[in-house]
Coordinates of C-alpha atoms in Angstrom, one line a residue:
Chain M
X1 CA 8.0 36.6 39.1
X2 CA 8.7 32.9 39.0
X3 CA 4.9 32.2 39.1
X4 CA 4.2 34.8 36.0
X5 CA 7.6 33.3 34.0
X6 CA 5.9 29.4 34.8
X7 CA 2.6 31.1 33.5
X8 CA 4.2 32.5 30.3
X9 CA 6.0 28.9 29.6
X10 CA 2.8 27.1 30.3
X11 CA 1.2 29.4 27.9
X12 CA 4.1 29.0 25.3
X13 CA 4.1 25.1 25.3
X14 CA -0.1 25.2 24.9
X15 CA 0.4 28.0 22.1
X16 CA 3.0 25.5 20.2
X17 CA 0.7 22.4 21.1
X18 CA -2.1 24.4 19.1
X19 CA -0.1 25.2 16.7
X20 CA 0.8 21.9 15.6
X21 CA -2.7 20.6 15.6
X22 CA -3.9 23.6 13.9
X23 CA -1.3 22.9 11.2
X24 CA -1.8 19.0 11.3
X25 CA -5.7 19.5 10.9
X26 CA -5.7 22.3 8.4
X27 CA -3.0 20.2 5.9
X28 CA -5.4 16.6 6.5
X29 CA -8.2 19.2 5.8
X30 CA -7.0 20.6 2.3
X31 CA -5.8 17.2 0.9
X32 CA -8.5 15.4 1.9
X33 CA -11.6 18.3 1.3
X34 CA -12.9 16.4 -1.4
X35 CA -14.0 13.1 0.2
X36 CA -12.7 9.7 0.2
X37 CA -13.6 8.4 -3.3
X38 CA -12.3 11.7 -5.5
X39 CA -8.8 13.1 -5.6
X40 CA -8.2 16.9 -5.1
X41 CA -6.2 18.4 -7.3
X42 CA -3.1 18.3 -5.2
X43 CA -3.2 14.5 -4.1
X44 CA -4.0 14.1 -8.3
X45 CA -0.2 15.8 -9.0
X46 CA 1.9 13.6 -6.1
X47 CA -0.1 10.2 -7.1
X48 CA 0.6 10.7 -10.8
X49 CA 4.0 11.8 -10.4
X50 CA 4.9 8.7 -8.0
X51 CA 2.6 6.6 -10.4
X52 CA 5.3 7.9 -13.3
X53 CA 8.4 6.6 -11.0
X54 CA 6.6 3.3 -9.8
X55 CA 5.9 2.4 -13.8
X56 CA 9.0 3.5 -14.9
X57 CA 10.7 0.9 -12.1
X58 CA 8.8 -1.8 -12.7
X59 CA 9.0 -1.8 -16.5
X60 CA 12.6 -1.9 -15.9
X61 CA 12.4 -4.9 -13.6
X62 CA 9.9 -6.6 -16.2
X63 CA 12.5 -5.8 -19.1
X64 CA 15.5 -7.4 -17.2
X65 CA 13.9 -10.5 -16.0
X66 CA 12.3 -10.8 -19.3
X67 CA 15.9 -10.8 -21.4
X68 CA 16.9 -12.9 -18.4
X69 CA 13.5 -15.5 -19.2
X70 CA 13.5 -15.7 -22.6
X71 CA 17.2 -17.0 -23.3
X72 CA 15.9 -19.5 -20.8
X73 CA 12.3 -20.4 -22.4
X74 CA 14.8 -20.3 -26.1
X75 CA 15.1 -23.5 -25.5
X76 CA 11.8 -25.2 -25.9
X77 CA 10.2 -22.6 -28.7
X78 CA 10.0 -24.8 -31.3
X79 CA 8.4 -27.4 -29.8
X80 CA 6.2 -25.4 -28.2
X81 CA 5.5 -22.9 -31.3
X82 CA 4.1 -25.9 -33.4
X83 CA 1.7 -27.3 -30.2
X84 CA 0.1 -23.6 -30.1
X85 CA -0.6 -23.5 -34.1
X86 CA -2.4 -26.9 -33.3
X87 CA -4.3 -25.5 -30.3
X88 CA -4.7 -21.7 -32.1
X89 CA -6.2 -23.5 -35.2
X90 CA -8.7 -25.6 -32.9
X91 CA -9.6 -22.6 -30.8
X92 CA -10.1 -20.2 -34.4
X93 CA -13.1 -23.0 -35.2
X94 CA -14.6 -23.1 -31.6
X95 CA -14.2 -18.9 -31.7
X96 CA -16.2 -19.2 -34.7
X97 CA -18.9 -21.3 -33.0
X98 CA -19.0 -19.0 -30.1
X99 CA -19.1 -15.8 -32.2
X100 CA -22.7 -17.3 -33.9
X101 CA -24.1 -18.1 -30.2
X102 CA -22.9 -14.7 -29.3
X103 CA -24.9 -13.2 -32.1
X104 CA -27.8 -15.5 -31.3
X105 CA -28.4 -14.7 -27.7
X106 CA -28.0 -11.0 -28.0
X107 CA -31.0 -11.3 -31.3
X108 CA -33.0 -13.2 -28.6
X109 CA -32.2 -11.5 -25.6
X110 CA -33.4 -8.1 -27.8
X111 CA -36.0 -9.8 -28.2
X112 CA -37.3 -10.2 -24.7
X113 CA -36.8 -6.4 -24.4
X114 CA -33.5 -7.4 -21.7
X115 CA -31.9 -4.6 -20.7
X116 CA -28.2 -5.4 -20.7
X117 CA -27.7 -8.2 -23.6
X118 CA -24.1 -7.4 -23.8
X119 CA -21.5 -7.9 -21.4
X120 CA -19.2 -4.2 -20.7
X121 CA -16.4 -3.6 -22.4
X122 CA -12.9 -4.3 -20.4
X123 CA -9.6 -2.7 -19.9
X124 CA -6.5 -5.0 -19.4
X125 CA -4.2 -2.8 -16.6
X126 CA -0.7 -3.6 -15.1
X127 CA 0.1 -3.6 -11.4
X128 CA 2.7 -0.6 -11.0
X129 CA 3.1 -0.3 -7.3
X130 CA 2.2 -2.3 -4.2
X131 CA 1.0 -1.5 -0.7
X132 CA 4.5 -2.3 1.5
X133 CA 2.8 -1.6 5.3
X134 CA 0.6 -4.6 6.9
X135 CA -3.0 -3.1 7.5
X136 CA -4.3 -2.2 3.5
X137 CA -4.3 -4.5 0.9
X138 CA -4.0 -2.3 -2.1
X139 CA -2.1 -1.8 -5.4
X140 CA -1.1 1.1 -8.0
X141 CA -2.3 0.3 -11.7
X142 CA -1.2 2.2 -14.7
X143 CA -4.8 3.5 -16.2
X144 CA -6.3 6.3 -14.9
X145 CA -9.5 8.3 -15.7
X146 CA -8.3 9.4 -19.0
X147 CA -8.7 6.2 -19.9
X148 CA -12.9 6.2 -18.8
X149 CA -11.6 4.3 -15.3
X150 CA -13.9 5.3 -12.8
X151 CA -14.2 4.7 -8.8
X152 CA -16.3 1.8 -7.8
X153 CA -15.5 -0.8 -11.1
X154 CA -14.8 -3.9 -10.8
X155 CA -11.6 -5.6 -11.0
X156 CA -11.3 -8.9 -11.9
X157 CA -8.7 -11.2 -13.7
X158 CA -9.4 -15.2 -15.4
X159 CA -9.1 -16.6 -12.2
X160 CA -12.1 -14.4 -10.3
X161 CA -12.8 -11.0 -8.3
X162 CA -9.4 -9.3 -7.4
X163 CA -11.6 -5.9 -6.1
X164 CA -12.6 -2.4 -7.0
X165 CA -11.1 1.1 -8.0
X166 CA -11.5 3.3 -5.2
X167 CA -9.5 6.3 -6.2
X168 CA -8.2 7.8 -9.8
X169 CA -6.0 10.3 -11.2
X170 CA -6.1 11.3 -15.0
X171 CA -2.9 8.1 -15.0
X172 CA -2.8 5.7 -12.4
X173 CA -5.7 4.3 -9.9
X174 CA -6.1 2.7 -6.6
X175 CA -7.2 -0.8 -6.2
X176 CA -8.6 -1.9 -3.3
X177 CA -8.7 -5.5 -3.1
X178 CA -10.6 -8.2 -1.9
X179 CA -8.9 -9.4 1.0
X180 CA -8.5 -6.1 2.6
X181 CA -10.3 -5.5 5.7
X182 CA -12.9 -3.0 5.1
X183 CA -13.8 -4.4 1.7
X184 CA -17.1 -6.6 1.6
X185 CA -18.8 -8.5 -1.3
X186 CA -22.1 -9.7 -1.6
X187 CA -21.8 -13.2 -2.7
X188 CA -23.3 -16.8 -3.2
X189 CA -22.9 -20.4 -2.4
X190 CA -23.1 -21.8 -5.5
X191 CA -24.4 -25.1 -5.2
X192 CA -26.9 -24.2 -2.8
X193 CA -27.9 -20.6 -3.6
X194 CA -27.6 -19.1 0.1
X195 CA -26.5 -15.6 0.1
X196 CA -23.6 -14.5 2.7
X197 CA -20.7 -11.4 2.8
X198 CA -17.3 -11.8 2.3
X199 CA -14.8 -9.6 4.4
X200 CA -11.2 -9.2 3.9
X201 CA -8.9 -11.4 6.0
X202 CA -5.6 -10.3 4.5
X203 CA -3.2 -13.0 4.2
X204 CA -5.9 -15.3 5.5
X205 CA -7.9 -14.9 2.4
X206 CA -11.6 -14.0 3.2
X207 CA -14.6 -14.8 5.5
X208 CA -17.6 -15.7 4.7
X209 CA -20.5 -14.4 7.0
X210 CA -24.1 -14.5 8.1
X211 CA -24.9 -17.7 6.9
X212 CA -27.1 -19.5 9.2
X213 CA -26.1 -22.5 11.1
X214 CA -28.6 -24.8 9.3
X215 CA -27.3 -24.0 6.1
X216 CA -25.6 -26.9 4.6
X217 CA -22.2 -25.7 3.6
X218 CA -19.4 -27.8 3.1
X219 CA -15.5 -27.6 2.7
X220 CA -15.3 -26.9 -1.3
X221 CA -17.6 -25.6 -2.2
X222 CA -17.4 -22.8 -4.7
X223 CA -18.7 -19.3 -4.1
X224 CA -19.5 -16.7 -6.6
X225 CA -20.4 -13.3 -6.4
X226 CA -24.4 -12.3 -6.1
X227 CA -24.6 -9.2 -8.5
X228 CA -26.2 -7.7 -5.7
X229 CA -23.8 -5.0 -4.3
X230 CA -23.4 -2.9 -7.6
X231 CA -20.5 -3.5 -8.0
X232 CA -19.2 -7.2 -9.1
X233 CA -21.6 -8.8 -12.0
X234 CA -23.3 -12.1 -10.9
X235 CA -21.3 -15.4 -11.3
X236 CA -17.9 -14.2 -11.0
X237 CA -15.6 -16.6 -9.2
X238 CA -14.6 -15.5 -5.9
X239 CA -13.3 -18.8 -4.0
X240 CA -13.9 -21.9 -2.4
X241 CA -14.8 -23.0 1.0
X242 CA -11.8 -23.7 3.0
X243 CA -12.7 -24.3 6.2
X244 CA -16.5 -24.4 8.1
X245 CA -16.7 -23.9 12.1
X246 CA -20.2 -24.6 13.6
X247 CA -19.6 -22.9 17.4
X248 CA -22.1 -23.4 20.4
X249 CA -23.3 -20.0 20.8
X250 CA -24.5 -17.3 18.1
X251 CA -26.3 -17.9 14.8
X252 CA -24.5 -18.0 11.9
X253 CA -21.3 -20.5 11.0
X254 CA -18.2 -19.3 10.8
X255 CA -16.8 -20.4 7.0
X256 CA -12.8 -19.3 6.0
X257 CA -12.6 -18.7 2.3
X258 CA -9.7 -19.3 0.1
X259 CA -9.4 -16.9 -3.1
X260 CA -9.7 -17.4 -6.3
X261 CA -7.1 -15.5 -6.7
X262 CA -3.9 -15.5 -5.6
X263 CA -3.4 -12.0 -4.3
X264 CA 0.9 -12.3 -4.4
X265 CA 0.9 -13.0 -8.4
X266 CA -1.0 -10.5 -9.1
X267 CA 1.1 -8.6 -12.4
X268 CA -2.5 -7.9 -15.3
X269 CA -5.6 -6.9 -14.3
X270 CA -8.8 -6.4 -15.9
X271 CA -11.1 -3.9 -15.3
X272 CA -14.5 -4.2 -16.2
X273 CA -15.5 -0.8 -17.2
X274 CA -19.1 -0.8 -15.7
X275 CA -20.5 2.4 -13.5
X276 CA -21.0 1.5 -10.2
X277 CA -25.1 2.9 -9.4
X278 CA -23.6 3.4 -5.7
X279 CA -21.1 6.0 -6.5
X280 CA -23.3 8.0 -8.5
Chain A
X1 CA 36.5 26.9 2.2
X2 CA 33.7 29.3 3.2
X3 CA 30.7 27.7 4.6
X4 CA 27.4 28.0 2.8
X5 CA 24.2 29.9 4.8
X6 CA 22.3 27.7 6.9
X7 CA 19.0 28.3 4.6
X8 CA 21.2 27.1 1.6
X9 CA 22.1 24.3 3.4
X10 CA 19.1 23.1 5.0
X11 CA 17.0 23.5 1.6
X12 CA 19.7 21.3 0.0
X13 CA 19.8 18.5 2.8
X14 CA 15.8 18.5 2.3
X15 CA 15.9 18.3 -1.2
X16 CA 18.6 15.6 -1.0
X17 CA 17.1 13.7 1.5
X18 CA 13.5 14.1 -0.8
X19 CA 14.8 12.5 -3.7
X20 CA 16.7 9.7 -1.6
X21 CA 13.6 9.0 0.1
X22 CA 11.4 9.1 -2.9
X23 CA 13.9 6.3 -4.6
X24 CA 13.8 4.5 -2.0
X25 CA 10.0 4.5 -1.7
X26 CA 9.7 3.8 -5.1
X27 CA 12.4 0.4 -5.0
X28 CA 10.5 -0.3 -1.8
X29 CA 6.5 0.0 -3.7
X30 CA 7.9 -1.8 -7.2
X31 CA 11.2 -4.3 -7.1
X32 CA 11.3 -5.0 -3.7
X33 CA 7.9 -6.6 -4.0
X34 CA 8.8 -8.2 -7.0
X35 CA 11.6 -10.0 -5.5
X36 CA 11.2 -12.9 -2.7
X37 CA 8.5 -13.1 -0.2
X38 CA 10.7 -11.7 2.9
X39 CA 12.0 -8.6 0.3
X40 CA 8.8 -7.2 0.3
X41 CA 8.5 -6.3 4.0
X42 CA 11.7 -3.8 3.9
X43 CA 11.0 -0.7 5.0
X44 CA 13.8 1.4 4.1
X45 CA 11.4 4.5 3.9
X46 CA 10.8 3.9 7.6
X47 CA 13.8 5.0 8.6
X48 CA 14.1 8.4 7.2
X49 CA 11.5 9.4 9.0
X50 CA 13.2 8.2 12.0
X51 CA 16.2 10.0 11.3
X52 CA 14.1 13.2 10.1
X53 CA 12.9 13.3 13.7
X54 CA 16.4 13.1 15.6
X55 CA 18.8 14.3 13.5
X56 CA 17.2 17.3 11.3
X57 CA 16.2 20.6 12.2
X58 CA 12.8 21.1 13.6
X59 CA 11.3 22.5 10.3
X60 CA 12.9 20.6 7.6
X61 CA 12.4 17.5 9.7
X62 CA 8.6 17.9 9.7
X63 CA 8.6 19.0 6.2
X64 CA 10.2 16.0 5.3
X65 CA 8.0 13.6 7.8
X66 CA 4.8 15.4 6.7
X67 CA 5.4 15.2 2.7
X68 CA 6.4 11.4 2.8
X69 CA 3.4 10.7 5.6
X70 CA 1.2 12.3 2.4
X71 CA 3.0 10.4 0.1
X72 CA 1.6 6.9 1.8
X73 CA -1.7 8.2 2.6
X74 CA -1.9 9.3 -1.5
X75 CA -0.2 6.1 -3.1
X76 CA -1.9 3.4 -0.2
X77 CA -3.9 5.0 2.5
X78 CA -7.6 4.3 2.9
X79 CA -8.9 7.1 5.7
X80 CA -7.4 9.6 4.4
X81 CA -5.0 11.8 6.9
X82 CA -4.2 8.7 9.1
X83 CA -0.7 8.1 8.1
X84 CA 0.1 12.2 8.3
X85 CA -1.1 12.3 12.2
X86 CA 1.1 8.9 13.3
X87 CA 4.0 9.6 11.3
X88 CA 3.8 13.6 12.9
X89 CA 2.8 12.1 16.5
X90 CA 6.2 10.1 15.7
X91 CA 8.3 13.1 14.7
X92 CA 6.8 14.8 17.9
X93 CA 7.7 12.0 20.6
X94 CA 10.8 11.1 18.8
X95 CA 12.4 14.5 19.1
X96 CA 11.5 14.4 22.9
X97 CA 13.2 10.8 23.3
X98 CA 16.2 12.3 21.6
X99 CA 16.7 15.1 24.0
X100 CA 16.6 12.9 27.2
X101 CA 18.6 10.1 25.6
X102 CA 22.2 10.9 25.4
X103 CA 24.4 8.3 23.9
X104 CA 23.9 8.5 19.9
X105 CA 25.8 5.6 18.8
X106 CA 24.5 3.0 16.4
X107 CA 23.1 0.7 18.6
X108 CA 20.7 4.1 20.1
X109 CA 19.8 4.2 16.1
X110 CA 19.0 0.7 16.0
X111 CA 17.0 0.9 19.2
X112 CA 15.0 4.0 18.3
X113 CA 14.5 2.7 14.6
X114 CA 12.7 -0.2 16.5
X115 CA 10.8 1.5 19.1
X116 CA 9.4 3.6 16.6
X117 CA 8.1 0.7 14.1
X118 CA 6.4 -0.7 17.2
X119 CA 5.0 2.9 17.9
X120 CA 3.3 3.1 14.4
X121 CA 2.5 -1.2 14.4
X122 CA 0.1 -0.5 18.0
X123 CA -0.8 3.0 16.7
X124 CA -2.0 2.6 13.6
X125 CA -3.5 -1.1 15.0
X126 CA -5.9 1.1 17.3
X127 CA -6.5 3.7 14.9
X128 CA -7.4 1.3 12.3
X129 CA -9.7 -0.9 14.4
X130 CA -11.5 2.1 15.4
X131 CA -12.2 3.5 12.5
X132 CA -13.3 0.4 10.8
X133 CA -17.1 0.0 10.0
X134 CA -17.8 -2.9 11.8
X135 CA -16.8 -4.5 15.1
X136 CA -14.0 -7.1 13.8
X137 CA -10.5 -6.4 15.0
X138 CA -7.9 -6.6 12.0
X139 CA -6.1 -9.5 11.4
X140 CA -2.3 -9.3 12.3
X141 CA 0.7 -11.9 11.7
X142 CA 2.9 -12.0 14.4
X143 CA 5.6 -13.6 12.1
X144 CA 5.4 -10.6 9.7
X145 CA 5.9 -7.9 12.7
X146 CA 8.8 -10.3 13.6
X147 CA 10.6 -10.6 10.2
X148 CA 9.6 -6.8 9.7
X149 CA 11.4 -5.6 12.9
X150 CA 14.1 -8.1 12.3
X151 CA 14.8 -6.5 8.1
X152 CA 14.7 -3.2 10.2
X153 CA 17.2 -3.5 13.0
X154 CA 19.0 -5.1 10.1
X155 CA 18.9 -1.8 7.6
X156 CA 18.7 0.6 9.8
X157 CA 22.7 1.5 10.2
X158 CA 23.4 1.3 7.2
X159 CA 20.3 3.6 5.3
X160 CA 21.3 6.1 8.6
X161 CA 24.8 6.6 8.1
X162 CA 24.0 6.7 4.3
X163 CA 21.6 9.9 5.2
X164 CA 24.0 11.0 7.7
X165 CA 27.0 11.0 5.2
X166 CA 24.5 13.1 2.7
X167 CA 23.8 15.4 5.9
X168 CA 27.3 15.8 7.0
X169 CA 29.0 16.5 3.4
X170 CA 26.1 19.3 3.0
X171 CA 27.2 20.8 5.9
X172 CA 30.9 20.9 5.3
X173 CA 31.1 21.7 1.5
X174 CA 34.8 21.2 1.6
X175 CA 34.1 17.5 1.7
X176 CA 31.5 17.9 -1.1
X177 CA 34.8 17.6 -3.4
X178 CA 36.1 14.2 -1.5
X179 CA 32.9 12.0 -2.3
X180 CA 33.8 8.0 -1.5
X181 CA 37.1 9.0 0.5
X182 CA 37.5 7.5 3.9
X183 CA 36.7 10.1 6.8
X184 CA 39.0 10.0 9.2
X185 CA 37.2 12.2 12.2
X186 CA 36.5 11.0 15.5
X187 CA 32.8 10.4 15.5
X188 CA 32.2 9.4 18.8
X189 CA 29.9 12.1 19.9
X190 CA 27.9 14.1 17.4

């Protein structure tokens, strides 16, 4: 009797074991059926809907410290209003000049028959929500594929690379950036032309890898990305070298990258609205 | 005052608890990283699921644990169904713990709050470094996991006894009426 009731509780606590697996599996299995890089319909609905809280927060936070910064900045307006109607009247006659190049290069570039003679348009996006745990490094913006956003384009801001959409919902999209750890960019040394990856470092910034030991690279200099990944166009700022470390054994130097950017400021994006060739 | 039937009451503690939780994710994803540099590392969110797993019932615990597990692999998750099997695994040993650990006093709340956090920091450390696509191991602050544990152990009674107090007046809806008066019951034991 005692060895048929152990039996029947053995049984029971395997059943329930199952049972929770089953359930864990089958619930990872429907949200996630269709693949990393799209949203099922479900995960769509929650990311939108927590999207809609996230902008509604932080355009409440912008609105309060705003009121709270401009009876500060009320003070030097004036002074400052008639220095930019200097600087926007200078700026209107250089626009000007650049407009005519503009006009000339894409006459000439058409024609030499070049393919792409104008840059893709762009979409200016605000941060709504931020990754809070420690391992990703990604952020909640509030444009979404009804807006032509796409996974796998670029995002950038004046200062250089800030990374790329990886997932969208008809409102809101996923950023993954830079200095996340399973991002990698394909990028440049721009004084010397040698070609090397960035990875993700998180707080540490990036690092820049296989670049051989007799490369001459030097604390400084500037990196920019290569064009060649599909996903960032070439000549984009992406840092500078921060540190180099030439070690005994292996082959290639190991070079510490600071960003461009700086990943904790981040409020405006801009999203360069060019199809990535890889995730087609 | 008649008491409400348990389904009643468990659906509303869930769906209290849901919004609270969502706020708070919410504050925790937007102003909270606004604000200073040490702000953005609370983790209020953290510990409802701590409280799901010891002081709900089995059912609307998980419910609870499994939606906002979904909710962080949706909004920030990168391998998708990651944060859904630690956050269950922690609902699973957590309800153990709770059966062989007797005293429930605030200081057991602290303590489990904080062996929990450690549980998911190592878990998802190993997860994550396993399934990343190339050999490096991730990069983690011991400063961050310090002042992280530290906000915790610091929250953590207070965001509990809020949830209890949202628990408790469910489940006595004569109290529902007294909102914000003192309660004067011995609490010693639960």
């Amino acid at each position: 009797m005692k060895k048929k009731e152990k039996k029947s509780s053995y049984l029971k606590l395997l059943l329930l074991c199952g049972a929770i697996l089953a359930f864990i599996l089958i619930i990872t299995f429907i949200i996630s059926s269709d693949g990393k890089q799209k949203f099922s319909g479900p995960k769509k609905f929650i990311f939108d809907a927590v999207g809609y809280g996230q902008q509604l927060a932080t355009s409440g936070t912008g609105r309060i410290t705003d009121i709270f910064s401009s009876y500060v900045d009320l003070h030097h307006v004036r002074e400052e209003n008639i220095k930019l109607r200097e600087e926007l009247a200078k700026f209107k006659a250089t626009n000007n000049q650049y407009l005519e190049a503009v006009a000339t290069n894409v006459r000439l570039a058409n024609l030499l028959e070049l393919k792409e003679s104008l840059p893709p348009p762009t979409l200016t996006a605000q941060i709504v929500g931020r990754d809070h745990m420690m391992w990703f490094k990604t952020v909640i913006i509030d444009c979404g594929s009804s807006d032509g956003i796409q996974p796998g384009m670029p995002v950038v801001t004046v200062e250089g690379i800030v990374g790329q959409i990886i997932n969208v919902s008809p409102h809101f999209a996923k950023v993954l950036l830079a200095n996340d750890p399973t991002s990698a960019i394909d990028v440049l040394i721009q004084k010397n032309r040698i070609h090397g990856i960035i990875k993700g470092k998180g707080t540490e910034g990036y690092q820049l890898q296989y670049i051989l030991k007799n490369s001459d690279v030097e604390e400084g200099y500037p990196i920019v990305t290569s064009g060649l990944d599909g996903v960032f166009p070439k000549g984009l700022p992406v840092g500078t070298v921060s540190s180099v470390a030439r070690n005994k054994r292996g082959m290639f130097q190991k070079i510490k990258i600071k960003p461009a950017v700086d990943f904790s400021e981040l409020e405006y994006l801009i999203i360069i609205m060019r199809e990535s060739p890889l995730i087609k | 005052m008649e008491r409400l039937p348990d389904q009643i009451v468990a659906f509303m503690s869930i769906a209290c608890l849901f919004i609270s939780g969502l706020l708070l994710f919410i504050m925790q994803t937007t102003i909270f990283q606004t604000m200073s540099g040490w702000t953005a590392m609370l983790n209020p969110v953290f510990v409802l699921f701590v409280f799901s797993a010891i002081r709900m019932e089995f059912i609307s615990g998980a419910i609870l644990t499994l939606f906002f597990a979904l909710l962080l692999d949706i909004s920030f998750g990168l391998f998708p169904g990651l944060y859904p099997v630690i956050y269950l695994s922690l609902f699973f040993t957590l309800r153990w713990l709770n059966k062989i650990i007797v005293v429930k006093e605030n200081p057991h709340k602290i303590i489990l709050v904080l062996i929990s956090f450690i549980f998911v920091y190592f878990y998802s450390f190993i997860f994550i470094n396993l399934m990343l696509p190339d050999n490096s191991l991730l990069s983690r602050s011991w400063i961050n996991f310090i002042v992280q544990l530290t906000l915790l152990a610091l929250i953590a009674v207070p965001i509990f006894n809020f949830f209890e107090m949202i628990m408790e007046r469910l489940n006595s809806p004569g109290k529902l009426h007294s909102w914000g008066k003192r309660n004067k019951n011995n609490r010693f034991r639960d």
